[in-house]
Coordinates of C-alpha atoms and ligand atoms in Angstrom, one line a residue:
Chain A
M228 CA -7.7 -43.2 -3.0
T229 CA -4.3 -43.6 -1.5
T230 CA -4.2 -44.1 2.3
G231 CA -1.6 -42.3 4.5
Y232 CA -2.9 -38.9 3.4
N233 CA -5.4 -36.8 5.2
F234 CA -8.4 -36.0 3.1
A235 CA -7.2 -33.6 0.4
Y236 CA -3.6 -33.9 1.6
L237 CA -3.5 -31.1 4.1
N238 CA -3.9 -31.9 7.8
E239 CA -7.0 -30.6 9.6
Q240 CA -5.1 -27.9 11.5
T241 CA -3.7 -26.4 8.3
K242 CA -7.1 -26.4 6.7
R243 CA -8.6 -24.7 9.7
M244 CA -5.9 -22.0 9.4
I245 CA -6.6 -21.5 5.8
R246 CA -10.3 -21.4 6.3
R247 CA -9.8 -18.7 8.9
A248 CA -7.9 -16.7 6.3
L249 CA -10.6 -17.4 3.8
L250 CA -13.3 -16.1 6.2
K251 CA -11.3 -12.9 6.8
A252 CA -10.8 -12.5 3.0
V253 CA -14.6 -12.9 2.4
A254 CA -15.3 -10.4 5.2
I255 CA -12.9 -7.8 3.6
P256 CA -13.4 -8.2 -0.2
G257 CA -10.2 -7.7 -2.2
Y258 CA -8.0 -7.5 0.9
Q259 CA -4.9 -9.7 0.8
V260 CA -4.9 -11.9 3.9
P261 CA -1.5 -13.4 4.8
F262 CA -1.5 -17.1 5.5
A263 CA 1.1 -19.7 6.4
S264 CA 1.4 -21.3 2.9
R265 CA 2.5 -25.0 3.1
E266 CA 4.9 -26.9 1.0
M267 CA 2.8 -28.9 -1.5
P268 CA 4.0 -31.9 -3.5
M269 CA 4.3 -29.7 -6.7
P270 CA 6.4 -26.7 -7.6
Y271 CA 5.3 -23.1 -7.1
G272 CA 4.0 -21.8 -10.3
W273 CA 1.8 -24.9 -10.5
G274 CA -0.9 -23.3 -8.5
T275 CA 0.0 -24.3 -4.9
G276 CA -2.0 -21.4 -3.6
G277 CA -5.1 -22.4 -5.4
V278 CA -4.5 -26.0 -4.5
Q279 CA -4.3 -25.2 -0.8
V280 CA -7.5 -23.2 -1.0
T281 CA -9.3 -25.9 -2.8
A282 CA -8.0 -28.5 -0.4
S283 CA -9.3 -26.5 2.5
I284 CA -12.9 -26.1 1.2
L285 CA -13.3 -29.5 -0.5
T286 CA -15.8 -32.0 0.9
P287 CA -16.3 -35.6 -0.2
Q288 CA -19.6 -34.6 -1.9
D289 CA -17.9 -32.0 -4.2
T290 CA -17.5 -32.3 -7.9
L291 CA -14.3 -30.7 -9.0
K292 CA -13.3 -29.1 -12.3
V293 CA -9.8 -27.8 -13.0
I294 CA -8.9 -25.6 -16.0
D295 CA -5.8 -24.0 -17.3
Q296 CA -6.2 -21.4 -20.1
G297 CA -9.8 -22.5 -20.4
A298 CA -8.9 -26.2 -21.1
D299 CA -9.3 -29.2 -18.8
D300 CA -6.7 -31.3 -20.6
T301 CA -3.5 -29.3 -20.2
T302 CA -0.7 -30.7 -18.1
N303 CA -1.3 -28.3 -15.2
A304 CA -5.0 -28.9 -15.0
V305 CA -4.6 -32.7 -15.4
S306 CA -2.1 -33.0 -12.6
I307 CA -4.1 -30.9 -10.2
R308 CA -7.2 -32.9 -10.9
K309 CA -5.3 -36.2 -10.4
F310 CA -3.9 -34.9 -7.2
F311 CA -7.4 -34.4 -5.7
V312 CA -8.7 -37.6 -7.1
R313 CA -5.8 -39.4 -5.4
T314 CA -5.9 -37.5 -2.1
A315 CA -9.6 -36.8 -1.7
G316 CA -11.3 -39.2 -4.0
V317 CA -13.7 -36.6 -5.2
A318 CA -15.7 -36.7 -8.4
T319 CA -14.4 -34.6 -11.3
T320 CA -16.0 -33.1 -14.3
E321 CA -15.1 -31.1 -17.4
E322 CA -18.6 -29.5 -17.4
T323 CA -18.8 -26.1 -15.8
E324 CA -22.5 -26.6 -14.9
K325 CA -21.8 -29.8 -13.0
A326 CA -18.9 -28.6 -10.9
S327 CA -19.3 -27.3 -7.4
I328 CA -15.7 -26.2 -7.2
I329 CA -13.7 -24.9 -10.2
Q330 CA -10.0 -24.3 -9.8
T331 CA -8.6 -22.1 -12.6
R332 CA -5.5 -20.7 -14.0
H333 CA -5.8 -17.8 -16.5
R334 CA -9.5 -18.0 -17.4
V335 CA -13.0 -17.6 -16.0
P336 CA -15.5 -20.1 -17.5
E337 CA -17.8 -18.6 -20.2
A338 CA -21.0 -20.1 -18.6
A339 CA -22.5 -17.9 -15.9
L340 CA -21.7 -19.3 -12.5
R341 CA -24.2 -20.0 -9.8
E342 CA -24.5 -19.4 -6.1
D343 CA -23.8 -23.0 -5.3
Q344 CA -20.4 -22.9 -7.1
I345 CA -17.0 -21.7 -5.9
L346 CA -14.3 -20.4 -8.3
V347 CA -10.7 -20.8 -7.0
Y348 CA -8.0 -18.8 -8.8
Q349 CA -4.3 -19.7 -8.9
V350 CA -2.4 -16.4 -8.3
P351 CA 1.3 -15.9 -9.1
I352 CA 1.6 -12.2 -7.9
P353 CA -1.2 -10.9 -5.7
E354 CA 0.1 -7.3 -5.3
P355 CA -1.1 -5.0 -8.0
L356 CA 0.9 -2.1 -6.7
R357 CA 4.2 -3.9 -6.9
F358 CA 4.8 -2.8 -10.5
L359 CA 5.6 0.7 -9.2
E360 CA 6.3 0.2 -5.5
P361 CA 8.4 -2.9 -4.7
R362 CA 8.4 -2.2 -0.9
E363 CA 5.9 -4.4 0.9
T364 CA 5.7 -2.1 3.9
E365 CA 4.8 0.8 1.6
T366 CA 2.2 -1.1 -0.5
R367 CA 0.5 -2.3 2.7
K368 CA 0.2 1.3 3.8
M369 CA -1.0 2.4 0.4
H370 CA -3.8 -0.2 0.6
A371 CA -4.7 0.9 4.2
L372 CA -4.9 4.5 3.2
E373 CA -6.5 3.9 -0.2
E374 CA -3.6 5.6 -2.0
Y375 CA -4.2 4.1 -5.4
G376 CA -3.0 6.9 -7.6
I377 CA 0.0 4.9 -8.9
M378 CA -2.3 2.3 -10.5
H379 CA -3.4 5.1 -12.9
V380 CA 0.3 6.0 -13.5
K381 CA 0.6 2.5 -14.9
L382 CA -2.5 3.0 -17.1
Y383 CA -1.2 6.4 -18.1
E384 CA 2.0 4.9 -19.3
D385 CA 0.1 2.4 -21.3
I386 CA -1.8 5.1 -23.2
A387 CA 1.3 7.3 -23.6
R388 CA 3.2 4.4 -25.1
H389 CA 0.5 2.6 -27.1
G390 CA -2.3 5.1 -27.6
H391 CA -4.7 2.9 -25.6
I392 CA -4.6 0.9 -22.4
A393 CA -2.5 -2.0 -23.5
T394 CA -2.7 -4.0 -20.3
A395 CA -4.6 -7.1 -21.4
Y396 CA -4.0 -9.6 -18.5
A397 CA -4.1 -9.2 -14.8
Y398 CA -6.0 -6.0 -15.3
P399 CA -6.4 -4.2 -12.0
A400 CA -9.9 -3.6 -10.5
K401 CA -11.4 -2.2 -7.4
V402 CA -13.5 -4.5 -5.3
N403 CA -16.6 -3.3 -3.4
G404 CA -15.4 0.3 -3.9
R405 CA -12.5 -0.2 -1.6
Y406 CA -9.5 -2.4 -2.3
V407 CA -7.7 -2.5 -5.6
F408 CA -6.7 -6.0 -6.5
D409 CA -5.1 -8.2 -9.1
P410 CA -7.6 -10.6 -10.6
S411 CA -4.7 -13.0 -11.5
P412 CA -3.5 -13.3 -15.1
I413 CA -6.9 -13.8 -16.6
P414 CA -7.5 -11.8 -19.8
K415 CA -9.3 -8.5 -19.1
F416 CA -12.1 -10.0 -21.2
D417 CA -13.0 -11.9 -18.1
N418 CA -13.0 -9.0 -15.7
P419 CA -16.7 -8.1 -16.2
K420 CA -17.5 -11.7 -15.2
L421 CA -16.1 -11.1 -11.8
D422 CA -18.5 -8.2 -11.2
D423 CA -21.7 -9.1 -9.4
C424 CA -20.9 -12.8 -9.9
A425 CA -23.3 -15.2 -8.1
A426 CA -20.5 -17.6 -7.2
L427 CA -17.9 -17.1 -4.4
Q428 CA -14.5 -16.3 -5.9
L429 CA -11.4 -17.2 -3.9
F430 CA -7.8 -16.4 -4.8
G431 CA -4.7 -18.2 -3.5
A432 CA -1.1 -17.2 -4.0
G433 CA 1.2 -20.0 -2.7
R434 CA 4.7 -18.5 -3.0
E435 CA 3.5 -15.1 -1.9
K436 CA 1.4 -16.6 1.0
R437 CA -1.7 -14.5 0.3
I438 CA -5.4 -15.2 0.1
Y439 CA -8.1 -12.9 -1.1
A440 CA -11.7 -13.1 -2.1
V441 CA -14.7 -11.6 -3.9
P442 CA -17.9 -12.6 -2.2
P443 CA -21.0 -13.3 -4.3
Y444 CA -22.7 -10.3 -5.9
T445 CA -19.8 -7.9 -5.2
K446 CA -19.0 -4.9 -7.3
V447 CA -15.7 -5.4 -9.2
R448 CA -14.8 -2.3 -11.3
S449 CA -11.9 -2.3 -13.7
L450 CA -9.7 0.8 -13.4
D451 CA -9.7 3.3 -16.3
F452 CA -9.8 6.9 -17.4
E453 CA -12.9 8.9 -18.2
D454 CA -11.6 9.5 -21.8
H455 CA -10.1 5.9 -22.1
P456 CA -12.9 3.7 -20.6
F457 CA -12.2 0.1 -19.8
S458 CA -13.0 -2.2 -22.8
V459 CA -12.4 -5.9 -23.5
Q460 CA -10.7 -7.7 -26.3
K461 CA -12.8 -8.2 -29.5
W462 CA -12.2 -10.6 -32.5
E463 CA -12.9 -10.0 -36.2
E464 CA -14.2 -13.5 -36.7
P465 CA -16.3 -16.0 -34.8
C466 CA -15.0 -19.2 -33.2
A467 CA -14.1 -21.6 -36.1
L468 CA -15.6 -24.5 -34.3
C469 CA -18.9 -23.3 -32.7
G470 CA -19.4 -19.9 -34.4
S471 CA -19.5 -18.0 -31.1
T472 CA -19.0 -14.3 -31.3
T473 CA -19.2 -13.7 -27.5
T474 CA -16.4 -15.8 -26.1
Y475 CA -12.7 -15.4 -25.6
L476 CA -10.8 -16.9 -28.6
D477 CA -7.4 -18.4 -28.9
E478 CA -5.4 -18.1 -32.1
I479 CA -4.3 -21.5 -33.4
I480 CA -1.6 -21.7 -36.1
L481 CA -2.5 -24.4 -38.6
D482 CA 0.6 -24.6 -40.8
D483 CA 3.9 -22.9 -41.4
K484 CA 2.4 -20.7 -44.1
G485 CA 0.7 -18.6 -41.5
K486 CA -2.7 -20.3 -41.9
R487 CA -4.6 -19.8 -38.6
M488 CA -7.9 -20.0 -37.0
F489 CA -9.6 -18.7 -33.9
V490 CA -11.4 -21.0 -31.4
C491 CA -12.9 -20.7 -28.0
S492 CA -10.4 -21.0 -25.2
D493 CA -13.1 -22.5 -23.0
T494 CA -13.2 -26.0 -24.5
D495 CA -16.2 -27.2 -22.4
H496 CA -18.2 -24.2 -23.5
C497 CA -17.2 -24.6 -27.1
R498 CA -18.2 -28.3 -27.1
K499 CA -21.6 -27.5 -25.6
S500 CA -22.2 -24.8 -28.2
Q501 CA -21.3 -27.2 -31.0
E502 CA -23.7 -29.9 -29.5
K503 CA -26.5 -27.3 -29.3
A504 CA -26.0 -26.3 -32.9
A505 CA -25.9 -29.9 -34.1
Chain B
M90 CA -5.2 37.5 9.7
T91 CA -2.0 36.1 8.3
K92 CA 0.0 33.8 10.5
P93 CA 3.1 31.7 10.1
L94 CA 2.9 28.7 7.8
L95 CA 5.5 26.6 9.6
I96 CA 6.8 27.0 13.1
A97 CA 9.8 25.1 14.5
E98 CA 9.7 24.8 18.3
N99 CA 12.9 23.6 20.0
I100 CA 13.5 20.8 17.4
S101 CA 16.3 18.5 18.5
K102 CA 17.6 15.3 16.9
Y103 CA 20.4 13.1 18.3
Y104 CA 22.1 10.1 16.8
D105 CA 23.5 7.8 19.4
G106 CA 23.5 10.7 21.9
R107 CA 25.4 12.9 19.5
V108 CA 23.8 16.2 18.4
A109 CA 22.6 16.3 14.8
C110 CA 20.5 19.4 15.4
E111 CA 19.5 21.0 18.7
K112 CA 16.8 23.4 19.9
V113 CA 16.0 25.0 16.6
N114 CA 13.3 27.6 16.6
F115 CA 11.9 29.7 13.7
E116 CA 8.8 30.8 12.0
L117 CA 8.2 30.7 8.3
W118 CA 5.7 33.1 6.9
P119 CA 3.6 32.6 3.7
G120 CA 5.6 33.6 0.7
E121 CA 9.0 33.5 2.5
V122 CA 12.0 31.7 1.4
L123 CA 14.2 30.5 4.3
A124 CA 17.7 29.3 3.6
I125 CA 19.4 27.0 6.1
V126 CA 23.1 27.4 5.5
G127 CA 26.2 25.9 7.2
E128 CA 29.1 23.6 6.3
S129 CA 28.7 19.9 5.7
G130 CA 27.7 18.0 8.8
S131 CA 26.2 21.0 10.5
G132 CA 22.8 19.4 10.7
K133 CA 20.9 21.1 7.8
T134 CA 19.5 17.9 6.2
T135 CA 18.6 16.5 9.6
L136 CA 16.6 19.6 10.4
L137 CA 14.9 19.6 7.1
K138 CA 13.9 16.0 7.5
C139 CA 12.5 16.7 11.0
L140 CA 10.5 19.6 9.6
S141 CA 9.1 17.6 6.7
M142 CA 8.3 14.5 8.9
Q143 CA 10.7 12.2 7.2
I144 CA 12.3 11.6 10.6
A145 CA 10.9 12.2 14.1
P146 CA 12.8 14.7 16.2
N147 CA 13.8 13.5 19.7
A148 CA 12.4 16.8 21.2
G149 CA 10.5 19.8 20.1
R150 CA 7.8 19.9 17.4
A151 CA 6.9 21.5 14.1
L152 CA 3.5 23.2 13.7
Y153 CA 1.9 23.7 10.3
S154 CA -1.0 26.0 9.3
L155 CA -3.3 23.7 7.3
R156 CA -5.4 25.0 4.4
D157 CA -8.6 24.9 6.5
G158 CA -7.0 27.4 8.9
R159 CA -6.1 25.1 11.7
T160 CA -2.5 25.1 13.0
E161 CA -1.5 21.6 14.1
S162 CA 1.5 19.9 15.4
L163 CA 2.6 17.7 12.6
S164 CA 3.2 14.8 14.9
D165 CA -0.5 15.0 16.0
L166 CA -1.7 14.4 12.4
S167 CA -2.9 11.0 11.5
E168 CA -0.7 9.1 9.0
A169 CA -3.4 9.5 6.3
E170 CA -3.4 13.3 6.9
R171 CA 0.3 13.5 6.8
R172 CA 0.7 11.6 3.6
F173 CA -2.0 13.6 2.0
L174 CA -0.2 16.8 3.0
M175 CA 3.0 15.5 1.6
R176 CA 1.6 14.8 -1.9
T177 CA -0.7 17.9 -2.2
D178 CA 0.2 20.8 0.0
W179 CA 4.0 20.2 0.2
G180 CA 6.8 19.5 -2.2
F181 CA 10.2 18.0 -1.6
V182 CA 13.1 18.5 -4.0
H183 CA 15.9 16.2 -3.3
Q184 CA 19.5 16.9 -4.2
D185 CA 19.6 13.7 -6.2
P186 CA 16.6 13.8 -8.5
R187 CA 16.6 10.0 -8.7
E188 CA 15.3 10.0 -5.1
G189 CA 12.4 12.3 -6.0
L190 CA 11.5 10.9 -9.4
R191 CA 10.1 7.5 -10.6
M192 CA 12.9 6.6 -12.9
G193 CA 10.9 3.7 -14.4
V194 CA 8.1 5.8 -15.9
S195 CA 8.0 8.6 -18.4
A196 CA 8.4 12.3 -17.6
G197 CA 4.7 12.8 -18.3
A198 CA 3.7 10.2 -15.7
N199 CA 6.2 11.7 -13.3
V200 CA 4.4 15.0 -13.5
G201 CA 1.0 13.5 -13.7
E202 CA 1.3 11.2 -10.6
R203 CA 0.3 13.8 -8.0
L204 CA -2.8 14.7 -10.1
M205 CA -3.8 11.1 -10.3
A206 CA -3.1 10.7 -6.6
V207 CA -5.7 13.4 -5.8
G208 CA -8.3 11.8 -8.1
E209 CA -7.8 13.2 -11.6
R210 CA -9.1 10.5 -14.0
H211 CA -9.0 12.2 -17.3
Y212 CA -6.0 11.2 -19.4
G213 CA -6.2 14.2 -21.8
R214 CA -6.3 16.7 -18.9
I215 CA -3.4 15.0 -17.1
R216 CA -1.4 15.1 -20.3
S217 CA -2.0 18.7 -21.1
T218 CA -1.2 19.8 -17.5
A219 CA 2.0 17.8 -17.7
L220 CA 2.9 19.5 -21.0
D221 CA 2.2 22.8 -19.5
W222 CA 4.5 22.1 -16.5
L223 CA 7.3 20.7 -18.7
N224 CA 7.1 23.9 -20.6
R225 CA 7.3 26.0 -17.4
V226 CA 10.5 24.2 -16.4
E227 CA 11.9 24.5 -19.9
I228 CA 11.7 20.9 -21.0
A229 CA 10.6 20.4 -24.7
G230 CA 7.1 19.0 -24.9
D231 CA 8.2 16.3 -27.4
R232 CA 10.2 14.7 -24.6
I233 CA 7.2 14.0 -22.5
D234 CA 7.1 10.3 -23.2
E235 CA 10.8 9.8 -22.5
S236 CA 12.1 8.2 -19.3
P237 CA 14.0 10.6 -17.1
R238 CA 16.9 8.1 -17.4
N239 CA 17.5 9.8 -20.8
Y240 CA 17.6 13.2 -19.2
S241 CA 20.6 15.2 -18.2
G242 CA 21.2 16.0 -14.5
G243 CA 19.8 19.5 -15.0
M244 CA 16.7 18.3 -16.8
R245 CA 16.0 15.7 -14.2
Q246 CA 16.2 18.4 -11.5
R247 CA 13.7 20.5 -13.4
L248 CA 11.5 17.6 -13.9
Q249 CA 11.6 16.9 -10.2
I250 CA 10.5 20.5 -9.6
A251 CA 7.6 20.2 -12.0
R252 CA 6.5 17.0 -10.5
N253 CA 6.3 18.7 -7.1
L254 CA 4.7 21.9 -8.2
V255 CA 1.9 20.5 -10.3
T256 CA -0.5 20.3 -7.3
A257 CA 0.3 23.9 -6.4
P258 CA 1.8 23.1 -3.0
R259 CA 2.1 25.9 -0.5
L260 CA 5.3 24.8 1.1
V261 CA 8.4 23.3 -0.7
F262 CA 11.4 21.8 1.0
M263 CA 14.6 21.7 -1.0
D264 CA 17.8 20.0 0.0
E265 CA 20.8 21.3 -2.0
P266 CA 18.7 21.4 -5.2
T267 CA 21.7 22.6 -7.3
G268 CA 24.3 20.5 -5.4
G269 CA 25.0 17.9 -8.0
L270 CA 25.1 20.1 -11.1
D271 CA 27.7 21.9 -13.2
V272 CA 28.1 25.6 -12.4
S273 CA 26.5 26.7 -15.7
V274 CA 23.6 24.4 -15.2
Q275 CA 23.3 25.6 -11.6
A276 CA 22.8 29.2 -12.7
R277 CA 20.0 28.3 -15.1
L278 CA 18.2 26.2 -12.5
L279 CA 18.5 29.0 -9.9
D280 CA 17.0 31.5 -12.3
L281 CA 14.2 29.1 -13.0
L282 CA 13.6 28.5 -9.3
R283 CA 13.6 32.2 -8.5
G284 CA 11.1 32.8 -11.3
L285 CA 8.8 30.0 -10.0
V286 CA 9.0 31.1 -6.4
R287 CA 8.1 34.6 -7.4
T288 CA 5.2 33.9 -9.7
L289 CA 3.7 31.2 -7.6
G290 CA 4.3 32.9 -4.3
L291 CA 5.8 29.7 -2.9
S292 CA 7.0 29.4 0.7
V293 CA 10.3 27.5 0.7
V294 CA 12.7 26.0 3.2
I295 CA 15.9 25.5 1.3
V296 CA 19.1 23.8 2.6
T297 CA 22.3 24.8 1.0
H298 CA 26.0 25.0 1.8
D299 CA 26.3 27.6 -0.9
L300 CA 25.8 31.2 0.2
A301 CA 25.4 32.3 -3.4
V302 CA 22.3 30.1 -3.7
A303 CA 21.0 31.6 -0.4
R304 CA 21.7 35.1 -1.6
L305 CA 19.8 34.6 -4.9
L306 CA 16.8 32.8 -3.6
S307 CA 16.1 33.5 0.1
T308 CA 14.5 36.3 2.0
R309 CA 15.8 35.0 5.4
I310 CA 18.7 32.9 6.5
L311 CA 19.5 30.6 9.3
V312 CA 23.1 29.8 9.9
M313 CA 23.9 26.5 11.5
Q314 CA 27.1 25.2 13.1
Q315 CA 27.4 21.8 14.8
G316 CA 23.7 21.4 15.0
K317 CA 22.8 24.8 16.5
V318 CA 21.5 27.9 14.9
I319 CA 24.1 30.5 15.5
E320 CA 22.7 33.4 13.5
T321 CA 19.5 34.3 11.8
G322 CA 18.1 37.3 10.0
L323 CA 17.2 38.8 6.7
T324 CA 19.5 37.3 4.1
D325 CA 20.9 40.6 2.8
Q326 CA 21.7 41.8 6.3
V327 CA 23.3 38.7 7.5
L328 CA 25.5 38.4 4.4
E329 CA 26.4 42.1 4.4
D330 CA 27.1 42.4 8.1
P331 CA 27.5 39.0 9.7
Q332 CA 27.6 39.1 13.5
A333 CA 28.8 35.6 14.5
P334 CA 32.5 34.9 13.9
Y335 CA 31.6 31.7 12.2
T336 CA 29.2 33.5 9.8
Q337 CA 31.9 36.0 9.1
L338 CA 34.2 33.2 8.2
L339 CA 31.7 31.6 5.9
V340 CA 30.9 34.9 4.2
S341 CA 34.6 35.8 3.8
S342 CA 35.4 32.4 2.3
V343 CA 32.6 32.9 -0.2
L344 CA 33.9 36.3 -1.1
Q345 CA 37.3 34.9 -1.9
V346 CA 35.8 32.7 -4.6
Ligands
ADP1031 N1 21.1 8.5 9.9 C1 22.2 9.0 10.7 N2 22.8 8.3 11.6 C2 23.8 8.7 12.4 N3 24.3 10.0 12.2 C3 23.7 10.8 11.3 C4 22.6 10.4 10.5 N4 22.3 11.4 9.7 C5 23.1 12.4 10.0 N5 24.0 12.1 11.0 C6 25.0 12.9 11.6 O1 24.3 14.1 12.0 C7 25.2 15.2 11.7 C8 24.4 16.2 10.8 O2 24.3 15.6 9.6 P1 23.4 16.3 8.4 O3 22.1 16.7 8.9 O4 23.4 15.3 7.3 O5 24.3 17.6 8.0 P2 24.3 18.5 6.7 O6 23.1 18.2 5.9 O7 24.4 19.8 7.3 O8 25.6 18.1 6.0 C9 26.4 14.7 11.1 O9 27.4 14.6 12.1 C10 26.0 13.4 10.6 O10 27.1 12.5 10.6
MG1032 MG1 22.9 17.6 3.8
ZN1033 ZN1 -16.2 -22.2 -29.8

């Protein structure tokens, strides 16, 4: 652990400020709480919002897992993990079950999370209404007055254009029957995992200076139409490595003749399934 | 039993101490079409914006008879009530349809938006209602998925009208709805508007500098000059037999055309 840094890089005052924002976010599920996002020693787009949230809740006893697109070994995940090893000296793991805090970009782990775990999402654009209403003063008002009709305008456009709801990532959902929120660019496959989840889920958007949360066991309902109900991605074939038919699969191109296979995007889960089968 | 739908009481608006409109009073009854006429700069748009709560008057107030029978000062309504009113019970047709439309989404979504805003969650029903309304404003159904960017000025204006009328509003504000259009396109739009107003029994406050538009659409007229109402009455009477010298001038210049 390098000296000269405060534990987990941020100073205590900043952490307190972020924790206050987190408490407010937990108290009002799905509501975007503004916070004074700090400069972090990494570029925006690298998850500075998630990193600040993790830094503020991290304790020396924690075990941290960091994933990007379901994998622990991608550049983004590796550099964030290294950052916390260097600045906080915490233990890290690639195993979902062993982690107390999981920071993620683009996926929710396949394994069901527990009450003693916290999932921290890196969020690029926290405002789901921005697609049709760029004015911040207006979107704030729309949230306050629960004017969410235009979210369905977006879904309507999807169906009119593609015959079905084509939105596959960052699929909007309503939290606790009140606030519509953006679950970050996870595949809609993961949306059902947010619903009634045992773990605390925290969302940090660094560039946009917003924090929001889904407390444990909170209702998260994906928006849809009565005659076009929400549904998740499905694959024709099982994972080529572990044979799973219930996980989110990535397509991998094997050669330039178009040979390809589908494998779990959650590498830890896939490895575990293979071990179990062996 | 019947009572005015909208009442203007001494509405005044000043910009930097200069009068934009001053002490305007009138009553709009259900099913009436009131035309606000006057030359450019006479305060017509300012008055319309005060009435429709887009801007706050400096003095006076507008009272509205809500669906539940209460008559309330619009400034006393909560913001939630006001916004609900605006997207259900009221319509607003802008001169420039780009201001009233969402140019980034299809015509169908433009018409369907208000339905979704009041909780409609059945795609098939939204679509068939949108098709019905496109038909009523003479837009071919096969253009439902196109962006209004592809539409002509006249079509955009008709789309804006459909988008407003889909929730069966009781009161529609219009600001120079035919203003930006070619003369031949104007005539068609006016016919359409007249038909809709009649069949739906709409109450309308329409701003126009064009007396021909007022003659064709309105039952009553309010003539403005330099922010003040100088003459008011039944449209036919005022245009046949104008009392104020300014109105006489307006009418005679129209007759020369
Ligand atoms: N936002 C504004 N700021 C300052 N002056 C304004 C504003 N809007 C309108 N005015 C002035 O108020 C007067 C009435 O304008 P307006 O209501 O637009 O007239 P009309 O619609 O009859 O052409 C004009 O003198 C205009 O310049
Ligand atoms: Mg005007
Ligand atoms: Zn697998």
